[in-house]
Short mmCIF file of C-alpha atoms (C1' of nucleotides) in Angstrom, two decimals:
data_model
loop_
_atom_site.label_atom_id
_atom_site.label_comp_id
_atom_site.label_asym_id
_atom_site.label_seq_id
_atom_site.Cartn_x
_atom_site.Cartn_y
_atom_site.Cartn_z
CA MET A 1 -16.53 18.62 19.84
CA THR A 2 -19.03 17.86 22.58
CA THR A 3 -20.19 21.45 22.64
CA ALA A 4 -20.24 21.68 18.90
CA ARG A 5 -22.30 18.54 18.65
CA ALA A 6 -24.69 19.77 21.31
CA ARG A 7 -25.72 22.59 18.99
CA SER A 8 -27.98 20.43 16.98
CA HIS A 9 -28.65 16.92 15.90
CA TYR A 10 -28.97 17.89 12.33
CA HIS A 11 -25.76 19.86 11.98
CA HIS A 12 -22.77 18.01 13.20
CA GLY A 13 -20.77 21.14 13.79
CA ASP A 14 -17.32 19.82 13.14
CA LEU A 15 -17.73 17.24 10.47
CA GLU A 16 -14.51 17.95 8.63
CA SER A 17 -12.28 17.04 11.53
CA ALA A 18 -14.58 14.18 12.49
CA LEU A 19 -14.06 12.78 9.00
CA ILE A 20 -10.30 12.99 9.36
CA SER A 21 -10.18 11.51 12.82
CA THR A 22 -12.58 8.71 11.94
CA ALA A 23 -10.61 7.99 8.79
CA ARG A 24 -7.53 7.87 10.99
CA LYS A 25 -9.18 5.33 13.23
CA LEU A 26 -10.25 3.12 10.35
CA VAL A 27 -6.98 3.31 8.41
CA ARG A 28 -5.18 2.54 11.63
CA GLN A 29 -7.16 -0.66 11.92
CA ASP A 30 -7.51 -1.84 8.35
CA GLY A 31 -5.00 0.01 6.21
CA ALA A 32 -5.58 2.78 3.71
CA GLU A 33 -6.64 0.51 0.89
CA HIS A 34 -9.68 -0.62 2.85
CA LEU A 35 -10.93 2.80 3.78
CA SER A 36 -14.36 3.60 2.42
CA LEU A 37 -16.24 6.87 2.62
CA ARG A 38 -19.43 5.02 3.51
CA GLN A 39 -17.79 3.36 6.46
CA VAL A 40 -16.42 6.66 7.69
CA SER A 41 -19.83 8.33 7.39
CA GLN A 42 -21.59 5.48 9.11
CA GLU A 43 -19.12 5.50 11.98
CA ILE A 44 -19.79 9.21 12.52
CA GLY A 45 -23.53 8.71 12.14
CA VAL A 46 -23.95 10.89 9.13
CA SER A 47 -25.25 10.17 5.65
CA PRO A 48 -22.76 8.88 3.07
CA SER A 49 -23.04 11.99 0.97
CA ALA A 50 -22.33 14.47 3.74
CA ALA A 51 -18.59 14.02 3.31
CA TYR A 52 -18.78 15.55 -0.14
CA HIS A 53 -19.20 18.99 1.36
CA TYR A 54 -15.62 18.70 2.61
CA PHE A 55 -13.76 16.35 0.31
CA PRO A 56 -14.35 15.98 -3.42
CA ASP A 57 -13.57 12.28 -3.30
CA ARG A 58 -12.15 9.40 -1.33
CA THR A 59 -8.58 10.13 -2.38
CA SER A 60 -8.60 13.65 -1.05
CA LEU A 61 -9.83 12.46 2.32
CA LEU A 62 -6.80 10.19 2.42
CA SER A 63 -4.60 13.11 1.43
CA GLY A 64 -6.07 15.19 4.21
CA LEU A 65 -5.40 12.41 6.65
CA GLY A 66 -1.86 12.11 5.30
CA PHE A 67 -1.23 15.76 6.01
CA SER A 68 -2.49 15.53 9.55
CA LEU A 69 -0.30 12.48 10.15
CA PHE A 70 2.85 14.35 9.16
CA GLU A 71 1.81 16.98 11.66
CA GLU A 72 1.23 14.33 14.25
CA LEU A 73 4.63 12.74 13.74
CA ALA A 74 6.41 16.08 13.93
CA ASP A 75 4.50 16.96 17.11
CA PHE A 76 5.39 13.64 18.65
CA GLN A 77 9.06 14.04 17.82
CA GLU A 78 9.20 17.56 19.18
CA LYS A 79 7.48 16.51 22.37
CA GLU A 80 9.96 13.71 22.97
CA ILE A 81 12.97 15.82 22.10
CA SER A 82 11.92 18.54 24.49
CA LYS A 83 12.01 16.05 27.34
CA ILE A 84 15.78 15.88 27.00
CA ALA A 85 17.05 19.13 28.44
CA GLY A 86 20.59 20.42 28.67
CA ASN A 87 23.21 21.98 26.47
CA SER A 88 25.79 19.25 26.88
CA ALA A 89 27.33 16.98 24.29
CA ARG A 90 25.65 14.11 26.07
CA ALA A 91 22.23 15.69 25.82
CA ALA A 92 22.78 16.48 22.16
CA ARG A 93 23.62 12.86 21.46
CA GLU A 94 20.58 11.68 23.32
CA ARG A 95 18.36 14.02 21.39
CA PHE A 96 19.78 12.65 18.16
CA ARG A 97 18.98 9.09 19.14
CA ALA A 98 15.57 10.16 20.41
CA LEU A 99 14.83 11.66 17.03
CA GLY A 100 15.47 8.32 15.37
CA ARG A 101 13.69 6.31 18.03
CA THR A 102 10.52 8.34 17.95
CA TYR A 103 10.35 7.84 14.20
CA PHE A 104 10.69 4.14 14.66
CA HIS A 105 8.37 3.82 17.61
CA TRP A 106 5.67 5.79 15.93
CA ALA A 107 5.87 3.59 12.84
CA LYS A 108 6.00 0.45 14.90
CA LYS A 109 2.92 1.46 16.84
CA GLU A 110 0.99 2.57 13.76
CA PRO A 111 2.21 0.61 10.77
CA HIS A 112 -0.89 1.26 8.69
CA LEU A 113 -0.64 4.99 9.23
CA PHE A 114 3.06 4.94 8.50
CA ASN A 115 2.33 3.04 5.33
CA LEU A 116 -0.18 5.65 4.25
CA MET A 117 2.41 8.40 4.72
CA PHE A 118 5.33 6.71 3.03
CA GLY A 119 4.16 3.53 1.39
CA ASP A 120 1.20 4.38 -0.78
CA PHE A 121 3.16 6.97 -2.66
CA CYS A 122 0.92 6.58 -5.65
CA SER A 123 -2.43 7.39 -4.10
CA LEU A 124 -1.09 10.37 -2.18
CA GLU A 125 -0.42 13.34 -4.35
CA LYS A 126 2.36 15.47 -3.00
CA SER A 127 0.60 18.53 -1.63
CA PRO A 128 2.50 21.65 -0.60
CA GLN A 129 1.06 21.12 2.88
CA ASN A 130 2.76 17.77 3.23
CA GLN A 131 5.94 19.35 2.00
CA ARG A 132 5.74 21.92 4.73
CA GLU A 133 5.13 19.45 7.52
CA GLU A 134 7.89 17.26 6.22
CA ASN A 135 10.20 20.24 6.32
CA ARG A 136 9.33 20.71 9.95
CA ALA A 137 10.65 17.25 10.76
CA PHE A 138 13.62 17.80 8.48
CA ILE A 139 14.49 21.08 10.18
CA ASN A 140 14.46 19.33 13.53
CA LEU A 141 16.96 16.85 12.18
CA THR A 142 19.18 19.61 10.84
CA LYS A 143 19.08 21.45 14.15
CA CYS A 144 20.06 18.30 15.94
CA LEU A 145 22.98 17.63 13.61
CA ASP A 146 24.16 21.22 13.84
CA GLU A 147 24.18 20.93 17.59
CA LEU A 148 26.27 17.77 17.42
CA TYR A 149 28.60 19.49 15.02
CA GLU A 150 29.08 22.38 17.41
CA PHE A 151 30.13 19.92 20.05
CA ASN A 152 32.62 18.50 17.58
CA LEU A 153 30.81 15.20 17.55
CA ILE A 154 30.55 14.98 13.81
CA SER A 155 33.56 14.97 11.55
CA ASP A 156 33.83 17.68 8.94
CA LYS A 157 33.95 15.04 6.29
CA MET A 158 30.62 13.53 7.30
CA ARG A 159 28.56 16.54 8.28
CA PRO A 160 27.33 17.23 4.72
CA TYR A 161 25.89 13.73 4.59
CA GLY A 162 24.21 14.00 7.99
CA GLU A 163 20.60 14.54 7.03
CA LEU A 164 20.54 12.22 4.05
CA LEU A 165 22.33 9.42 5.84
CA SER A 166 20.34 9.66 9.06
CA TRP A 167 16.95 9.89 7.44
CA SER A 168 17.67 7.11 4.94
CA VAL A 169 19.00 4.73 7.56
CA VAL A 170 16.27 5.40 10.08
CA HIS A 171 13.54 5.23 7.47
CA GLY A 172 15.01 2.15 5.83
CA ALA A 173 15.50 0.21 9.03
CA THR A 174 12.02 1.20 10.18
CA SER A 175 10.40 0.04 6.94
CA LEU A 176 12.30 -3.20 6.85
CA ILE A 177 11.48 -3.98 10.46
CA ILE A 178 7.77 -3.32 10.23
CA GLY A 179 7.79 -5.27 6.99
CA GLY A 180 9.22 -8.25 8.85
CA HIS A 181 12.51 -8.26 6.95
CA LEU A 182 14.62 -7.26 9.93
CA GLU A 183 14.26 -7.79 13.67
CA VAL A 184 13.20 -5.14 16.14
CA GLU A 185 16.55 -5.38 17.91
CA ASP A 186 18.26 -4.33 14.71
CA PHE A 187 17.01 -0.81 15.11
CA GLU A 188 19.33 0.14 17.97
CA THR A 189 22.22 -1.52 16.18
CA THR A 190 21.41 0.61 13.19
CA LEU A 191 21.50 3.75 15.30
CA ASP A 192 24.91 2.67 16.61
CA ALA A 193 26.06 2.29 13.04
CA VAL A 194 24.91 5.78 12.14
CA GLU A 195 26.67 7.25 15.15
CA LEU A 196 29.85 5.46 14.22
CA ALA A 197 29.46 6.53 10.63
CA LEU A 198 29.06 10.19 11.53
CA GLY A 199 31.92 9.97 13.99
CA ILE A 200 29.71 10.68 16.98
CA LYS A 201 31.11 7.80 18.93
CA GLY A 202 34.08 5.46 18.76
CA MET B 1 3.67 -21.10 -23.56
CA THR B 2 2.83 -21.08 -27.27
CA THR B 3 3.22 -24.82 -27.57
CA ALA B 4 1.39 -25.42 -24.34
CA ARG B 5 -1.46 -23.24 -25.45
CA ALA B 6 -1.59 -24.99 -28.82
CA ARG B 7 -2.52 -28.21 -27.08
CA SER B 8 -6.11 -27.17 -26.72
CA HIS B 9 -8.39 -24.23 -26.49
CA TYR B 10 -10.11 -25.60 -23.48
CA HIS B 11 -7.09 -26.34 -21.38
CA HIS B 12 -4.76 -23.45 -21.10
CA GLY B 13 -1.76 -25.59 -20.27
CA ASP B 14 0.14 -23.23 -18.05
CA LEU B 15 -2.46 -21.24 -16.26
CA GLU B 16 -0.63 -20.92 -12.98
CA SER B 17 2.28 -19.02 -14.41
CA ALA B 18 -0.04 -17.09 -16.69
CA LEU B 19 -1.90 -15.95 -13.59
CA ILE B 20 1.30 -14.77 -11.96
CA SER B 21 2.63 -13.01 -15.01
CA THR B 22 -0.68 -11.34 -15.76
CA ALA B 23 -0.99 -10.29 -12.15
CA ARG B 24 2.50 -8.87 -12.45
CA LYS B 25 1.46 -6.87 -15.47
CA LEU B 26 -1.63 -5.47 -13.78
CA VAL B 27 0.01 -4.69 -10.45
CA ARG B 28 2.81 -3.02 -12.33
CA GLN B 29 0.26 -0.71 -13.94
CA ASP B 30 -2.25 -0.10 -11.18
CA GLY B 31 -0.73 -1.15 -7.89
CA ALA B 32 -1.49 -4.17 -5.77
CA GLU B 33 -4.57 -2.73 -4.13
CA HIS B 34 -6.34 -2.54 -7.47
CA LEU B 35 -5.62 -6.08 -8.56
CA SER B 36 -8.75 -8.15 -9.07
CA LEU B 37 -8.95 -11.84 -9.88
CA ARG B 38 -11.66 -11.16 -12.43
CA GLN B 39 -9.46 -8.74 -14.29
CA VAL B 40 -6.59 -11.20 -14.31
CA SER B 41 -8.82 -13.99 -15.62
CA GLN B 42 -10.33 -11.79 -18.27
CA GLU B 43 -6.92 -10.67 -19.46
CA ILE B 44 -5.87 -14.28 -19.89
CA GLY B 45 -9.17 -15.17 -21.53
CA VAL B 46 -10.27 -17.65 -18.95
CA SER B 47 -13.31 -17.79 -16.71
CA PRO B 48 -13.13 -15.98 -13.36
CA SER B 49 -13.33 -19.18 -11.38
CA ALA B 50 -10.48 -20.95 -13.14
CA ALA B 51 -7.93 -19.26 -10.90
CA TYR B 52 -9.30 -21.09 -7.89
CA HIS B 53 -7.65 -24.30 -9.05
CA TYR B 54 -4.31 -22.65 -8.32
CA PHE B 55 -4.87 -20.02 -5.65
CA PRO B 56 -7.34 -20.25 -2.79
CA ASP B 57 -7.98 -16.52 -2.90
CA ARG B 58 -6.88 -13.16 -4.14
CA THR B 59 -4.37 -12.68 -1.36
CA SER B 60 -2.45 -15.82 -2.12
CA LEU B 61 -2.11 -14.82 -5.76
CA LEU B 62 -0.49 -11.62 -4.53
CA SER B 63 1.77 -13.67 -2.28
CA GLY B 64 2.75 -15.85 -5.19
CA LEU B 65 3.56 -12.79 -7.19
CA GLY B 66 5.53 -11.39 -4.28
CA PHE B 67 7.68 -14.49 -4.18
CA SER B 68 8.41 -14.37 -7.87
CA LEU B 69 9.37 -10.71 -7.56
CA PHE B 70 12.00 -11.43 -4.93
CA GLU B 71 13.40 -14.01 -7.33
CA GLU B 72 13.32 -11.48 -10.11
CA LEU B 73 15.16 -8.85 -8.10
CA ALA B 74 17.84 -11.31 -7.01
CA ASP B 75 18.28 -12.48 -10.60
CA PHE B 76 18.60 -8.92 -11.79
CA GLN B 77 21.19 -8.08 -9.17
CA GLU B 78 23.24 -11.17 -9.90
CA LYS B 79 23.16 -10.48 -13.59
CA GLU B 80 24.40 -6.93 -13.13
CA ILE B 81 27.07 -7.93 -10.62
CA SER B 82 28.42 -10.59 -12.90
CA LYS B 83 29.10 -7.97 -15.55
CA ILE B 84 31.82 -6.52 -13.35
CA ALA B 85 34.70 -8.95 -13.57
CA GLY B 86 38.03 -8.87 -11.82
CA ASN B 87 39.53 -9.61 -8.45
CA SER B 88 40.78 -6.12 -7.74
CA ALA B 89 39.84 -3.72 -5.00
CA ARG B 90 38.46 -1.47 -7.66
CA ALA B 91 36.18 -4.17 -9.05
CA ALA B 92 35.02 -5.06 -5.55
CA ARG B 93 34.04 -1.47 -4.91
CA GLU B 94 32.22 -1.27 -8.17
CA ARG B 95 30.33 -4.44 -7.41
CA PHE B 96 29.26 -2.96 -4.10
CA ARG B 97 27.90 0.15 -5.69
CA ALA B 98 26.27 -1.90 -8.42
CA LEU B 99 24.45 -3.91 -5.76
CA GLY B 100 22.92 -0.75 -4.37
CA ARG B 101 22.21 0.76 -7.73
CA THR B 102 20.39 -2.24 -9.11
CA TYR B 103 18.15 -2.23 -6.04
CA PHE B 104 17.35 1.39 -6.64
CA HIS B 105 16.94 1.16 -10.39
CA TRP B 106 14.67 -1.79 -10.12
CA ALA B 107 12.45 0.01 -7.62
CA LYS B 108 12.50 3.21 -9.64
CA LYS B 109 11.46 1.34 -12.75
CA GLU B 110 8.74 -0.67 -11.01
CA PRO B 111 7.48 1.29 -8.03
CA HIS B 112 4.21 -0.62 -7.77
CA LEU B 113 6.00 -3.94 -7.73
CA PHE B 114 8.52 -2.66 -5.22
CA ASN B 115 5.65 -1.48 -3.08
CA LEU B 116 4.06 -4.90 -3.17
CA MET B 117 7.28 -6.50 -1.98
CA PHE B 118 8.10 -4.07 0.78
CA GLY B 119 5.23 -1.71 1.28
CA ASP B 120 2.09 -3.76 1.70
CA PHE B 121 3.57 -5.65 4.61
CA CYS B 122 0.14 -6.37 5.93
CA SER B 123 -1.39 -8.16 2.99
CA LEU B 124 1.68 -10.24 2.32
CA GLU B 125 2.14 -13.03 4.76
CA LYS B 126 5.77 -13.88 5.27
CA SER B 127 6.21 -17.21 3.52
CA PRO B 128 9.31 -19.37 3.95
CA GLN B 129 9.78 -19.02 0.21
CA ASN B 130 10.12 -15.27 0.42
CA GLN B 131 12.54 -15.74 3.25
CA ARG B 132 14.68 -17.94 1.08
CA GLU B 133 14.72 -15.56 -1.84
CA GLU B 134 15.47 -12.68 0.44
CA ASN B 135 18.40 -14.61 1.83
CA ARG B 136 19.73 -15.00 -1.63
CA ALA B 137 19.95 -11.22 -2.00
CA PHE B 138 21.31 -10.94 1.51
CA ILE B 139 24.02 -13.48 0.84
CA ASN B 140 25.10 -11.53 -2.20
CA LEU B 141 25.48 -8.49 -0.02
CA THR B 142 27.51 -10.40 2.54
CA LYS B 143 29.79 -11.82 -0.14
CA CYS B 144 30.36 -8.35 -1.48
CA LEU B 145 31.21 -6.92 1.94
CA ASP B 146 33.53 -9.84 2.71
CA GLU B 147 35.36 -9.19 -0.48
CA LEU B 148 35.78 -5.52 0.40
CA TYR B 149 36.99 -6.53 3.81
CA GLU B 150 39.62 -8.82 2.32
CA PHE B 151 40.93 -5.89 0.35
CA ASN B 152 41.10 -3.93 3.60
CA LEU B 153 38.51 -1.52 2.35
CA ILE B 154 36.29 -1.78 5.39
CA SER B 155 37.48 -0.94 8.86
CA ASP B 156 37.33 -3.64 11.51
CA LYS B 157 35.12 -1.42 13.55
CA MET B 158 32.50 -1.07 10.83
CA ARG B 159 32.48 -4.50 9.24
CA PRO B 160 29.91 -5.93 11.70
CA TYR B 161 27.47 -3.19 10.70
CA GLY B 162 28.00 -3.68 6.99
CA GLU B 163 24.87 -5.57 6.02
CA LEU B 164 22.48 -3.74 8.27
CA LEU B 165 23.80 -0.31 7.38
CA SER B 166 23.99 -0.92 3.65
CA TRP B 167 20.59 -2.48 3.32
CA SER B 168 18.88 0.12 5.51
CA VAL B 169 20.43 3.05 3.73
CA VAL B 170 19.83 1.72 0.26
CA HIS B 171 16.29 0.64 1.07
CA GLY B 172 15.52 3.87 2.90
CA ALA B 173 16.86 6.18 0.23
CA THR B 174 15.07 4.14 -2.43
CA SER B 175 11.73 4.32 -0.62
CA LEU B 176 12.03 8.01 0.10
CA ILE B 177 12.97 8.81 -3.47
CA ILE B 178 10.17 6.86 -5.12
CA GLY B 179 7.85 8.35 -2.51
CA GLY B 180 8.88 11.79 -3.67
CA HIS B 181 10.48 12.80 -0.39
CA LEU B 182 14.01 12.90 -1.74
CA GLU B 183 15.45 13.64 -5.15
CA VAL B 184 16.82 11.05 -7.56
CA GLU B 185 20.27 12.65 -7.37
CA ASP B 186 20.33 11.95 -3.65
CA PHE B 187 20.80 8.27 -4.28
CA GLU B 188 24.42 8.49 -5.42
CA THR B 189 25.18 10.87 -2.58
CA THR B 190 23.74 8.31 -0.24
CA LEU B 191 26.01 5.63 -1.68
CA ASP B 192 28.97 7.96 -1.16
CA ALA B 193 27.92 8.37 2.45
CA VAL B 194 27.78 4.61 2.98
CA GLU B 195 31.21 4.18 1.46
CA LEU B 196 32.60 6.88 3.70
CA ALA B 197 30.83 5.37 6.69
CA LEU B 198 32.27 1.93 6.09
CA GLY B 199 35.68 3.37 5.43
CA ILE B 200 35.73 2.24 1.83
CA LYS B 201 36.81 5.61 0.61
CA GLY B 202 38.23 8.82 2.02
"C1'" DT C 1 -36.46 43.03 19.29
"C1'" DG C 2 -38.69 40.53 15.49
"C1'" DT C 3 -38.89 38.83 11.04
"C1'" DA C 4 -37.56 37.58 6.02
"C1'" DC C 5 -34.44 35.28 3.60
"C1'" DA C 6 -29.95 33.70 1.70
"C1'" DT C 7 -26.74 30.41 2.85
"C1'" DC C 8 -24.98 26.53 4.88
"C1'" DA C 9 -24.74 21.65 6.08
"C1'" DG C 10 -27.12 18.02 6.26
"C1'" DT C 11 -30.58 13.86 4.19
"C1'" DG C 12 -31.81 9.69 1.76
"C1'" DA C 13 -32.89 7.41 -2.33
"C1'" DA C 14 -30.98 5.95 -6.35
"C1'" DC C 15 -27.47 4.95 -10.13
"C1'" DG C 16 -24.53 1.47 -11.94
"C1'" DC C 17 -20.66 -1.01 -10.99
"C1'" DG C 18 -17.19 -4.67 -10.30
"C1'" DC C 19 -15.93 -7.55 -6.98
"C1'" DG C 20 -14.73 -12.38 -4.50
"C1'" DT C 21 -16.37 -16.56 -4.20
"C1'" DT C 22 -19.47 -20.93 -4.76
"C1'" DC C 23 -21.32 -24.50 -7.30
"C1'" DA C 24 -22.83 -28.06 -10.30
"C1'" DC C 25 -21.25 -28.88 -14.60
"C1'" DT C 26 -18.39 -30.64 -18.73
"C1'" DG C 27 -14.70 -31.11 -22.08
"C1'" DA C 28 -9.97 -32.96 -22.52
"C1'" DT C 29 -6.31 -35.93 -21.04
"C1'" DG C 30 -3.71 -39.81 -20.13
"C1'" DT C 31 -3.32 -44.26 -18.16
"C1'" DA C 32 -4.42 -49.28 -17.17
"C1'" DC C 33 -5.73 -53.16 -19.30
"C1'" DT D 1 -3.53 -50.84 -30.79
"C1'" DG D 2 -8.15 -49.72 -28.86
"C1'" DT D 3 -11.12 -48.70 -25.28
"C1'" DA D 4 -13.03 -47.58 -20.45
"C1'" DC D 5 -12.64 -44.57 -17.03
"C1'" DA D 6 -10.64 -41.71 -13.29
"C1'" DT D 7 -8.71 -37.43 -13.00
"C1'" DC D 8 -7.70 -32.96 -14.22
"C1'" DA D 9 -8.65 -28.24 -15.64
"C1'" DG D 10 -11.71 -25.69 -17.34
"C1'" DT D 11 -16.96 -23.26 -17.77
"C1'" DG D 12 -20.63 -20.04 -16.77
"C1'" DA D 13 -24.36 -18.69 -14.06
"C1'" DA D 14 -25.44 -17.06 -9.79
"C1'" DC D 15 -24.95 -15.28 -4.88
"C1'" DG D 16 -24.79 -11.20 -2.17
"C1'" DC D 17 -22.16 -7.41 -1.27
"C1'" DG D 18 -20.36 -2.73 -0.45
"C1'" DC D 19 -18.72 0.75 -2.93
"C1'" DG D 20 -18.21 5.93 -4.95
"C1'" DT D 21 -20.84 9.26 -6.45
"C1'" DT D 22 -25.11 12.17 -8.00
"C1'" DC D 23 -29.11 14.60 -7.10
"C1'" DA D 24 -33.07 17.04 -5.66
"C1'" DC D 25 -34.32 17.93 -1.28
"C1'" DT D 26 -34.79 20.16 3.52
"C1'" DG D 27 -33.78 21.51 8.24
"C1'" DA D 28 -30.94 24.86 10.83
"C1'" DT D 29 -28.41 29.10 11.13
"C1'" DG D 30 -27.27 33.72 11.22
"C1'" DT D 31 -27.57 38.20 9.30
"C1'" DA D 32 -29.74 42.56 7.37
"C1'" DC D 33 -33.27 45.50 8.12
#
DNA sequence: TGTACATCAGTGAACGCGCGTTCACTGATGTAC
DNA sequence: TGTACATCAGTGAACGCGCGTTCACTGATGTAC
């Protein structure tokens, strides 16, 4: 970006990604509903109309940001998972919990961004891109459950419900906690409950 | 309202509740972020400043609406539950599922309202009133789980997780479905999973 | 290597808008005597 | 029962604002010859 910017004062060089990252910064602070194109442009130091070369309107900038956030979450999860090495049952269990924890921690750290991804379902049209990134996270979950299953840590009866149950519980607890309806401590208890439910422990 | 309105053309008679119910109507259509006091006033046929006798600002009107929505949801759940009579294990199970279903159906029918209650966590300050109404729904859940427990339908091991697990799963699946990340059919599967998890069936 | 020119990526002024909120006001109400 | 008056619940004009979006434009770039 520094080099790109050095090219010229007139041409920004990488405005599209600057728009996304500045939008990220502002949504992070104020929430998606307060994002304005003018504010984004001003922050970058570019005229208000420049953005229209990249996004037809405000909504599609938010969509673009949404996509990049799904990427970001998946990256974050994969990075954390990869820290837990080993082919043991123990490691598999830890990876499973890590998967849930990273989801929660990310949301807890960035509630406004989380809300853009999952809360403002109406302003965010469901693009095929988002679908794809979501699948990436979903595939990670499936891999993790398969691994547990191979170690006989999930009962046959429960395995088919693995993805749906895990994602719903983790997402639900996360939402309710950042919404102030449950306590932070409840998250680990919830993970315990899922493990018990799947037969992983107990 | 008709009689109250008939009193006079100048004095509305019941403006406070008219503000809430009109706000409800508009949020229902357009989402909370698009609610404007001017629009609400205009809809009622009252000057834009009249609302300030009842709500100090836009945000507190939304809070007021939020409170009334928690009431509404609890009412709806209680009404549906009460349709299922009987002191049998079977009835208890049906009441449990009904509790989850009403939550989901309500959200599915009114996604914008649901989003105001649970999604826009940032704009809605957590009033003691909301707390109370939420408790009402929570108490219904506890009663239902206790009943199942008395019929030996929940294992000792899982009973302590009952509320947390049920609420998280139901809330999570609901959010993900109205957000377009899961399919409508997944909701019943999710309920099956919770029942299996708690030991209610299987 | 130098130049003409199409294309790209910005500018900046202007549009019309609806918004939240304030203020001094006034019409209606109901109560005390 | 009638009247004076404090209180309540509205009015409507005005404020200043930031917004999304459009448009004709221009400066920079890079490519073909």
